[in-house]
Amino acid sequence: MKFALSNGNRQEAQPSLPGECPCCGRPMVVKCGEVRVRHWAHKGRRICDPWWENETEWHRGWKDKFPDDWQEVVHRAETGERHIADVKTGDGWVIEFQHSNIRPDERRSREDFYECLIWVVDGTRRERDAVQFSRAWANGKSLDPFSSKRKVSSPEGALLRDWAGSGAHVLFDFGDGQALWWLFPASDGQRAYVQRLSLAQFVRIHRATSAPGPCEFDSLVQNFSAFIAHYEPPPPTKQPRRPIEAAPCPHRRPYISRGFRF
Ligand SMILES: [Zn+2]
């Protein structure tokens, strides 16, 4: 982890600094290595959050695009279940950076736990993913030839297959530092809806202090929903899932009537 509590304050790992886990309160030690970025680790045991992924330079680079106090935010459900969100924005979106493979059941558990969830997925982990995704995008269709959004029928490639059933927003990062490829939650094994989004814009709209009313990302979601509505009759409305913490996700409500989960 990047942060631990040290003398009551959130601190980055520094040699010989004492620390405790902000999630479970147990002692932590500083790990410095040539391979891994400097981080905090639980003393003599595995991390308390089974969803936690070993942090790579890629994770750290992403987290550092956001303010320190948005990083590694402990979430508590009414049941007492606790997990550490990679980033929670000022508008209440949780952003999880996923490098390694994730089982569908764990993915669903995390999507249920963090209602307003955005996955940023490392698209460089498998060499073939970028090639297959690029082919799928090239085969995509749009009513407007200049649109950054496309419908991809029968999406090919392991990456799209792995993530097309997700109930959350998924953004693939192929490591060029320029573009993210946004897979909308209405996607499945038959069709995928994909939008090219600038990485800089994605970071900027989440960092922007939200004025009253929908945040900028919500506006993009609405815009994407309108694009999809050209292709799809609205599916039956889904029941809202159990609320996490005190209030349900404010980003979901405007879109439930459209039949999508966001
Ligand atoms: Zn812990």
mmCIF file of C-alpha atoms and ligand atoms in Angstrom:
data_model
loop_
_atom_site.group_PDB
_atom_site.id
_atom_site.type_symbol
_atom_site.label_atom_id
_atom_site.label_comp_id
_atom_site.label_asym_id
_atom_site.label_seq_id
_atom_site.Cartn_x
_atom_site.Cartn_y
_atom_site.Cartn_z
ATOM 1 C CA MET A 1 0.000 0.000 0.000
ATOM 2 C CA LYS A 2 1.122 3.546 -0.625
ATOM 3 C CA PHE A 3 -0.253 4.946 2.645
ATOM 4 C CA ALA A 4 -0.368 3.796 6.251
ATOM 5 C CA LEU A 5 -1.296 5.604 9.436
ATOM 6 C CA SER A 6 1.750 6.789 11.319
ATOM 7 C CA ASN A 7 1.200 8.693 14.554
ATOM 8 C CA GLY A 8 -2.363 9.276 13.382
ATOM 9 C CA ASN A 9 -1.427 10.704 9.975
ATOM 10 C CA ARG A 10 -1.531 9.168 6.515
ATOM 11 C CA GLN A 11 2.094 8.693 5.501
ATOM 12 C CA GLU A 12 3.876 7.318 2.467
ATOM 13 C CA ALA A 13 6.373 4.564 3.193
ATOM 14 C CA GLN A 14 9.713 5.811 4.514
ATOM 15 C CA PRO A 15 12.490 3.706 6.027
ATOM 16 C CA SER A 16 12.109 3.030 9.779
ATOM 17 C CA LEU A 17 8.750 4.811 9.987
ATOM 18 C CA PRO A 18 6.203 2.919 12.147
ATOM 19 C CA GLY A 19 2.784 2.442 10.617
ATOM 20 C CA GLU A 20 -0.549 0.749 10.969
ATOM 21 C CA CYS A 21 -3.102 -0.328 8.393
ATOM 22 C CA PRO A 22 -5.954 2.169 7.916
ATOM 23 C CA CYS A 23 -8.301 -0.751 7.171
ATOM 24 C CA CYS A 24 -7.567 -3.282 9.957
ATOM 25 C CA GLY A 25 -5.333 -1.306 12.350
ATOM 26 C CA ARG A 26 -2.576 -3.934 12.402
ATOM 27 C CA PRO A 27 1.128 -2.978 12.272
ATOM 28 C CA MET A 28 2.755 -2.407 8.910
ATOM 29 C CA VAL A 29 6.367 -2.317 7.772
ATOM 30 C CA VAL A 30 8.073 -0.471 4.949
ATOM 31 C CA LYS A 31 9.254 -2.545 1.981
ATOM 32 C CA CYS A 32 11.858 -1.109 -0.320
ATOM 33 C CA GLY A 33 13.001 -3.146 -3.294
ATOM 34 C CA GLU A 34 14.438 -2.774 -6.742
ATOM 35 C CA VAL A 35 11.512 -4.497 -8.422
ATOM 36 C CA ARG A 36 8.513 -3.246 -6.473
ATOM 37 C CA VAL A 37 7.783 0.382 -5.731
ATOM 38 C CA ARG A 38 8.341 1.361 -2.078
ATOM 39 C CA HIS A 39 5.257 0.424 -0.131
ATOM 40 C CA TRP A 40 3.753 -0.576 3.181
ATOM 41 C CA ALA A 41 3.058 -4.236 3.915
ATOM 42 C CA HIS A 42 1.314 -5.966 6.823
ATOM 43 C CA LYS A 43 3.851 -7.267 9.298
ATOM 44 C CA GLY A 44 4.230 -11.021 8.934
ATOM 45 C CA ARG A 45 0.924 -11.666 7.217
ATOM 46 C CA ARG A 46 -0.980 -11.139 4.021
ATOM 47 C CA ILE A 47 -2.919 -7.961 3.497
ATOM 48 C CA CYS A 48 -6.295 -7.863 5.251
ATOM 49 C CA ASP A 49 -8.164 -6.991 2.028
ATOM 50 C CA PRO A 50 -8.358 -10.092 -0.191
ATOM 51 C CA TRP A 51 -9.160 -7.871 -3.183
ATOM 52 C CA TRP A 52 -5.897 -5.985 -2.886
ATOM 53 C CA GLU A 53 -3.530 -6.450 -5.816
ATOM 54 C CA ASN A 54 0.258 -6.181 -5.520
ATOM 55 C CA GLU A 55 1.073 -2.669 -6.581
ATOM 56 C CA THR A 56 3.035 -2.130 -9.788
ATOM 57 C CA GLU A 57 4.487 1.037 -11.298
ATOM 58 C CA TRP A 58 1.365 1.101 -13.447
ATOM 59 C CA HIS A 59 -0.899 1.205 -10.361
ATOM 60 C CA ARG A 60 1.209 3.843 -8.682
ATOM 61 C CA GLY A 61 1.345 5.975 -11.836
ATOM 62 C CA TRP A 62 -2.443 5.930 -12.073
ATOM 63 C CA LYS A 63 -3.075 6.694 -8.411
ATOM 64 C CA ASP A 64 -0.653 9.602 -8.547
ATOM 65 C CA LYS A 65 -2.834 11.316 -11.149
ATOM 66 C CA PHE A 66 -5.316 11.972 -8.334
ATOM 67 C CA PRO A 67 -5.054 13.857 -5.021
ATOM 68 C CA ASP A 68 -3.474 11.931 -2.121
ATOM 69 C CA ASP A 69 -6.638 11.977 -0.019
ATOM 70 C CA TRP A 70 -8.617 10.296 -2.816
ATOM 71 C CA GLN A 71 -6.189 7.351 -2.840
ATOM 72 C CA GLU A 72 -6.615 4.127 -0.842
ATOM 73 C CA VAL A 73 -9.926 5.050 0.722
ATOM 74 C CA VAL A 74 -11.341 2.495 3.176
ATOM 75 C CA HIS A 75 -14.955 1.610 2.373
ATOM 76 C CA ARG A 76 -17.221 0.089 5.006
ATOM 77 C CA ALA A 77 -20.525 -1.626 4.227
ATOM 78 C CA GLU A 78 -23.336 -1.828 6.765
ATOM 79 C CA THR A 79 -22.408 -5.486 7.236
ATOM 80 C CA GLY A 80 -18.978 -4.442 8.493
ATOM 81 C CA GLU A 81 -17.226 -5.651 5.338
ATOM 82 C CA ARG A 82 -14.294 -3.384 4.527
ATOM 83 C CA HIS A 83 -12.212 -2.897 1.434
ATOM 84 C CA ILE A 84 -9.679 -0.362 0.244
ATOM 85 C CA ALA A 85 -10.682 1.537 -2.907
ATOM 86 C CA ASP A 86 -7.726 2.516 -5.098
ATOM 87 C CA VAL A 87 -9.262 5.950 -5.724
ATOM 88 C CA LYS A 88 -12.519 7.533 -4.640
ATOM 89 C CA THR A 89 -13.214 10.804 -6.419
ATOM 90 C CA GLY A 90 -14.779 13.922 -4.976
ATOM 91 C CA ASP A 91 -17.960 13.039 -6.862
ATOM 92 C CA GLY A 92 -18.143 9.586 -5.308
ATOM 93 C CA TRP A 93 -16.857 7.413 -8.150
ATOM 94 C CA VAL A 94 -14.581 4.562 -7.081
ATOM 95 C CA ILE A 95 -11.806 3.851 -9.599
ATOM 96 C CA GLU A 96 -10.091 0.474 -9.368
ATOM 97 C CA PHE A 97 -6.891 -0.172 -11.316
ATOM 98 C CA GLN A 98 -6.754 -3.793 -12.394
ATOM 99 C CA HIS A 99 -3.569 -5.291 -13.752
ATOM 100 C CA SER A 100 -3.976 -9.018 -13.170
ATOM 101 C CA ASN A 101 -6.681 -11.400 -14.246
ATOM 102 C CA ILE A 102 -9.808 -11.333 -12.096
ATOM 103 C CA ARG A 103 -12.368 -14.112 -11.703
ATOM 104 C CA PRO A 104 -15.929 -13.187 -12.763
ATOM 105 C CA ASP A 105 -17.322 -13.885 -9.278
ATOM 106 C CA GLU A 106 -14.796 -11.571 -7.635
ATOM 107 C CA ARG A 107 -15.444 -8.922 -10.257
ATOM 108 C CA ARG A 108 -19.180 -9.081 -9.521
ATOM 109 C CA SER A 109 -18.569 -8.928 -5.761
ATOM 110 C CA ARG A 110 -16.518 -5.797 -6.193
ATOM 111 C CA GLU A 111 -19.111 -4.238 -8.491
ATOM 112 C CA ASP A 112 -21.797 -4.952 -5.893
ATOM 113 C CA PHE A 113 -19.706 -3.554 -3.076
ATOM 114 C CA TYR A 114 -18.689 -0.341 -4.836
ATOM 115 C CA GLU A 115 -21.879 0.714 -6.556
ATOM 116 C CA CYS A 116 -20.354 3.599 -8.518
ATOM 117 C CA LEU A 117 -17.380 1.738 -9.909
ATOM 118 C CA ILE A 118 -15.059 2.402 -12.821
ATOM 119 C CA TRP A 119 -12.441 -0.195 -13.737
ATOM 120 C CA VAL A 120 -9.240 0.938 -15.396
ATOM 121 C CA VAL A 121 -7.740 -2.226 -16.870
ATOM 122 C CA ASP A 122 -4.100 -2.685 -17.874
ATOM 123 C CA GLY A 123 -4.377 -3.682 -21.534
ATOM 124 C CA THR A 124 -0.652 -4.370 -21.858
ATOM 125 C CA ARG A 125 -0.590 -7.505 -19.673
ATOM 126 C CA ARG A 126 -1.162 -9.857 -22.631
ATOM 127 C CA GLU A 127 0.534 -9.001 -25.887
ATOM 128 C CA ARG A 128 -2.315 -10.108 -28.130
ATOM 129 C CA ASP A 129 -4.998 -8.008 -26.412
ATOM 130 C CA ALA A 130 -4.133 -4.724 -28.131
ATOM 131 C CA VAL A 131 -4.106 -6.342 -31.575
ATOM 132 C CA GLN A 132 -7.415 -8.131 -31.032
ATOM 133 C CA PHE A 133 -9.027 -5.054 -29.561
ATOM 134 C CA SER A 134 -7.850 -2.895 -32.417
ATOM 135 C CA ARG A 135 -9.365 -5.377 -34.901
ATOM 136 C CA ALA A 136 -12.666 -5.363 -33.002
ATOM 137 C CA TRP A 137 -12.719 -1.556 -33.018
ATOM 138 C CA ALA A 138 -11.993 -1.470 -36.765
ATOM 139 C CA ASN A 139 -15.000 -3.745 -37.319
ATOM 140 C CA GLY A 140 -17.227 -1.549 -35.155
ATOM 141 C CA LYS A 141 -20.090 0.460 -36.586
ATOM 142 C CA SER A 142 -21.430 3.905 -35.925
ATOM 143 C CA LEU A 143 -24.230 5.918 -37.515
ATOM 144 C CA ASP A 144 -21.832 8.856 -37.548
ATOM 145 C CA PRO A 145 -18.538 7.990 -39.277
ATOM 146 C CA PHE A 146 -16.708 10.642 -37.210
ATOM 147 C CA SER A 147 -18.046 9.435 -33.877
ATOM 148 C CA SER A 148 -15.665 8.272 -31.149
ATOM 149 C CA LYS A 149 -18.262 5.625 -30.226
ATOM 150 C CA ARG A 150 -18.880 2.321 -31.955
ATOM 151 C CA LYS A 151 -20.998 -0.761 -31.618
ATOM 152 C CA VAL A 152 -18.956 -3.946 -32.019
ATOM 153 C CA SER A 153 -21.037 -6.996 -32.891
ATOM 154 C CA SER A 154 -19.859 -10.417 -31.672
ATOM 155 C CA PRO A 155 -16.783 -8.885 -30.051
ATOM 156 C CA GLU A 156 -13.624 -10.899 -30.551
ATOM 157 C CA GLY A 157 -10.639 -11.182 -28.274
ATOM 158 C CA ALA A 158 -10.055 -12.328 -24.717
ATOM 159 C CA LEU A 159 -10.018 -8.840 -23.268
ATOM 160 C CA LEU A 160 -13.510 -7.959 -24.511
ATOM 161 C CA ARG A 161 -14.771 -11.423 -23.604
ATOM 162 C CA ASP A 162 -13.379 -11.069 -20.077
ATOM 163 C CA TRP A 163 -14.991 -7.696 -19.457
ATOM 164 C CA ALA A 164 -18.101 -7.507 -21.657
ATOM 165 C CA GLY A 165 -20.361 -8.824 -18.891
ATOM 166 C CA SER A 166 -19.253 -6.222 -16.394
ATOM 167 C CA GLY A 167 -21.911 -4.168 -14.649
ATOM 168 C CA ALA A 168 -19.518 -1.248 -14.227
ATOM 169 C CA HIS A 169 -17.757 1.094 -16.611
ATOM 170 C CA VAL A 170 -14.509 -0.387 -17.913
ATOM 171 C CA LEU A 171 -11.646 1.598 -19.425
ATOM 172 C CA PHE A 172 -8.820 -0.230 -21.168
ATOM 173 C CA ASP A 173 -5.396 1.359 -20.969
ATOM 174 C CA PHE A 174 -3.059 0.132 -23.707
ATOM 175 C CA GLY A 175 -0.200 2.204 -22.368
ATOM 176 C CA ASP A 176 0.164 4.900 -25.037
ATOM 177 C CA GLY A 177 -0.567 7.640 -22.507
ATOM 178 C CA GLN A 178 -3.106 9.157 -24.895
ATOM 179 C CA ALA A 179 -6.275 7.115 -25.174
ATOM 180 C CA LEU A 180 -8.550 5.020 -23.022
ATOM 181 C CA TRP A 181 -11.122 2.702 -24.546
ATOM 182 C CA TRP A 182 -14.365 2.774 -22.617
ATOM 183 C CA LEU A 183 -16.548 -0.347 -22.595
ATOM 184 C CA PHE A 184 -20.070 0.552 -21.551
ATOM 185 C CA PRO A 185 -21.957 -1.684 -19.047
ATOM 186 C CA ALA A 186 -24.686 -2.459 -21.621
ATOM 187 C CA SER A 187 -22.147 -4.690 -23.433
ATOM 188 C CA ASP A 188 -22.240 -8.489 -23.428
ATOM 189 C CA GLY A 189 -21.096 -11.455 -25.513
ATOM 190 C CA GLN A 190 -23.280 -10.383 -28.451
ATOM 191 C CA ARG A 191 -22.338 -6.754 -28.720
ATOM 192 C CA ALA A 192 -19.987 -4.283 -27.127
ATOM 193 C CA TYR A 193 -20.261 -0.513 -27.013
ATOM 194 C CA VAL A 194 -16.913 1.208 -27.032
ATOM 195 C CA GLN A 195 -15.891 4.855 -26.904
ATOM 196 C CA ARG A 196 -12.445 6.329 -27.363
ATOM 197 C CA LEU A 197 -11.761 8.770 -24.542
ATOM 198 C CA SER A 198 -8.692 10.888 -23.991
ATOM 199 C CA LEU A 199 -6.772 9.827 -20.886
ATOM 200 C CA ALA A 200 -6.123 13.460 -20.023
ATOM 201 C CA GLN A 201 -9.846 14.239 -20.280
ATOM 202 C CA PHE A 202 -10.762 11.283 -18.073
ATOM 203 C CA VAL A 203 -8.411 12.498 -15.345
ATOM 204 C CA ARG A 204 -9.408 16.131 -15.756
ATOM 205 C CA ILE A 205 -13.164 15.565 -15.487
ATOM 206 C CA HIS A 206 -12.746 13.535 -12.319
ATOM 207 C CA ARG A 207 -10.354 16.031 -10.763
ATOM 208 C CA ALA A 208 -12.617 18.973 -11.542
ATOM 209 C CA THR A 209 -14.471 20.193 -8.507
ATOM 210 C CA SER A 210 -18.060 19.321 -9.110
ATOM 211 C CA ALA A 211 -20.581 22.127 -9.294
ATOM 212 C CA PRO A 212 -24.136 21.333 -8.169
ATOM 213 C CA GLY A 213 -25.831 18.937 -10.569
ATOM 214 C CA PRO A 214 -24.429 16.008 -12.486
ATOM 215 C CA CYS A 215 -20.650 15.733 -12.659
ATOM 216 C CA GLU A 216 -18.908 15.750 -16.019
ATOM 217 C CA PHE A 217 -18.449 11.996 -16.106
ATOM 218 C CA ASP A 218 -22.201 11.571 -15.560
ATOM 219 C CA SER A 219 -22.782 13.778 -18.595
ATOM 220 C CA LEU A 220 -20.492 11.555 -20.663
ATOM 221 C CA VAL A 221 -22.383 8.501 -19.417
ATOM 222 C CA GLN A 222 -25.682 10.077 -20.460
ATOM 223 C CA ASN A 223 -24.273 10.942 -23.841
ATOM 224 C CA PHE A 224 -23.006 7.371 -24.319
ATOM 225 C CA SER A 225 -26.408 6.019 -23.204
ATOM 226 C CA ALA A 226 -28.091 8.138 -25.871
ATOM 227 C CA PHE A 227 -25.772 6.667 -28.508
ATOM 228 C CA ILE A 228 -26.642 3.134 -27.392
ATOM 229 C CA ALA A 229 -30.367 3.927 -27.379
ATOM 230 C CA HIS A 230 -30.164 4.265 -31.182
ATOM 231 C CA TYR A 231 -29.279 0.583 -31.351
ATOM 232 C CA GLU A 232 -31.070 -1.012 -28.444
ATOM 233 C CA PRO A 233 -34.629 -1.122 -27.150
ATOM 234 C CA PRO A 234 -34.455 -0.405 -23.408
ATOM 235 C CA PRO A 235 -34.084 -3.681 -21.461
ATOM 236 C CA PRO A 236 -36.262 -4.235 -18.381
ATOM 237 C CA THR A 237 -35.428 -1.994 -15.476
ATOM 238 C CA LYS A 238 -33.223 -3.661 -12.910
ATOM 239 C CA GLN A 239 -33.866 -3.348 -9.216
ATOM 240 C CA PRO A 240 -31.338 -1.130 -7.440
ATOM 241 C CA ARG A 241 -28.846 -3.127 -5.443
ATOM 242 C CA ARG A 242 -28.390 -2.782 -1.706
ATOM 243 C CA PRO A 243 -26.994 0.578 -0.696
ATOM 244 C CA ILE A 244 -23.419 0.811 0.488
ATOM 245 C CA GLU A 245 -22.720 3.091 3.432
ATOM 246 C CA ALA A 246 -25.316 5.745 4.160
ATOM 247 C CA ALA A 247 -26.560 6.763 0.731
ATOM 248 C CA PRO A 248 -27.051 4.972 -2.592
ATOM 249 C CA CYS A 249 -24.827 5.954 -5.457
ATOM 250 C CA PRO A 250 -26.017 9.344 -6.759
ATOM 251 C CA HIS A 251 -24.706 8.567 -10.244
ATOM 252 C CA ARG A 252 -26.996 5.627 -10.857
ATOM 253 C CA ARG A 253 -30.416 7.097 -10.409
ATOM 254 C CA PRO A 254 -30.789 9.151 -13.622
ATOM 255 C CA TYR A 255 -29.955 6.146 -15.782
ATOM 256 C CA ILE A 256 -32.030 3.404 -14.195
ATOM 257 C CA SER A 257 -35.057 4.565 -16.162
ATOM 258 C CA ARG A 258 -33.101 4.009 -19.369
ATOM 259 C CA GLY A 259 -32.703 0.388 -18.414
ATOM 260 C CA PHE A 260 -28.953 0.518 -17.928
ATOM 261 C CA ARG A 261 -27.251 0.020 -14.625
ATOM 262 C CA PHE A 262 -25.693 3.488 -14.742
HETATM 263 ZN ZN ZN B 1 -4.994 -4.234 7.112
#
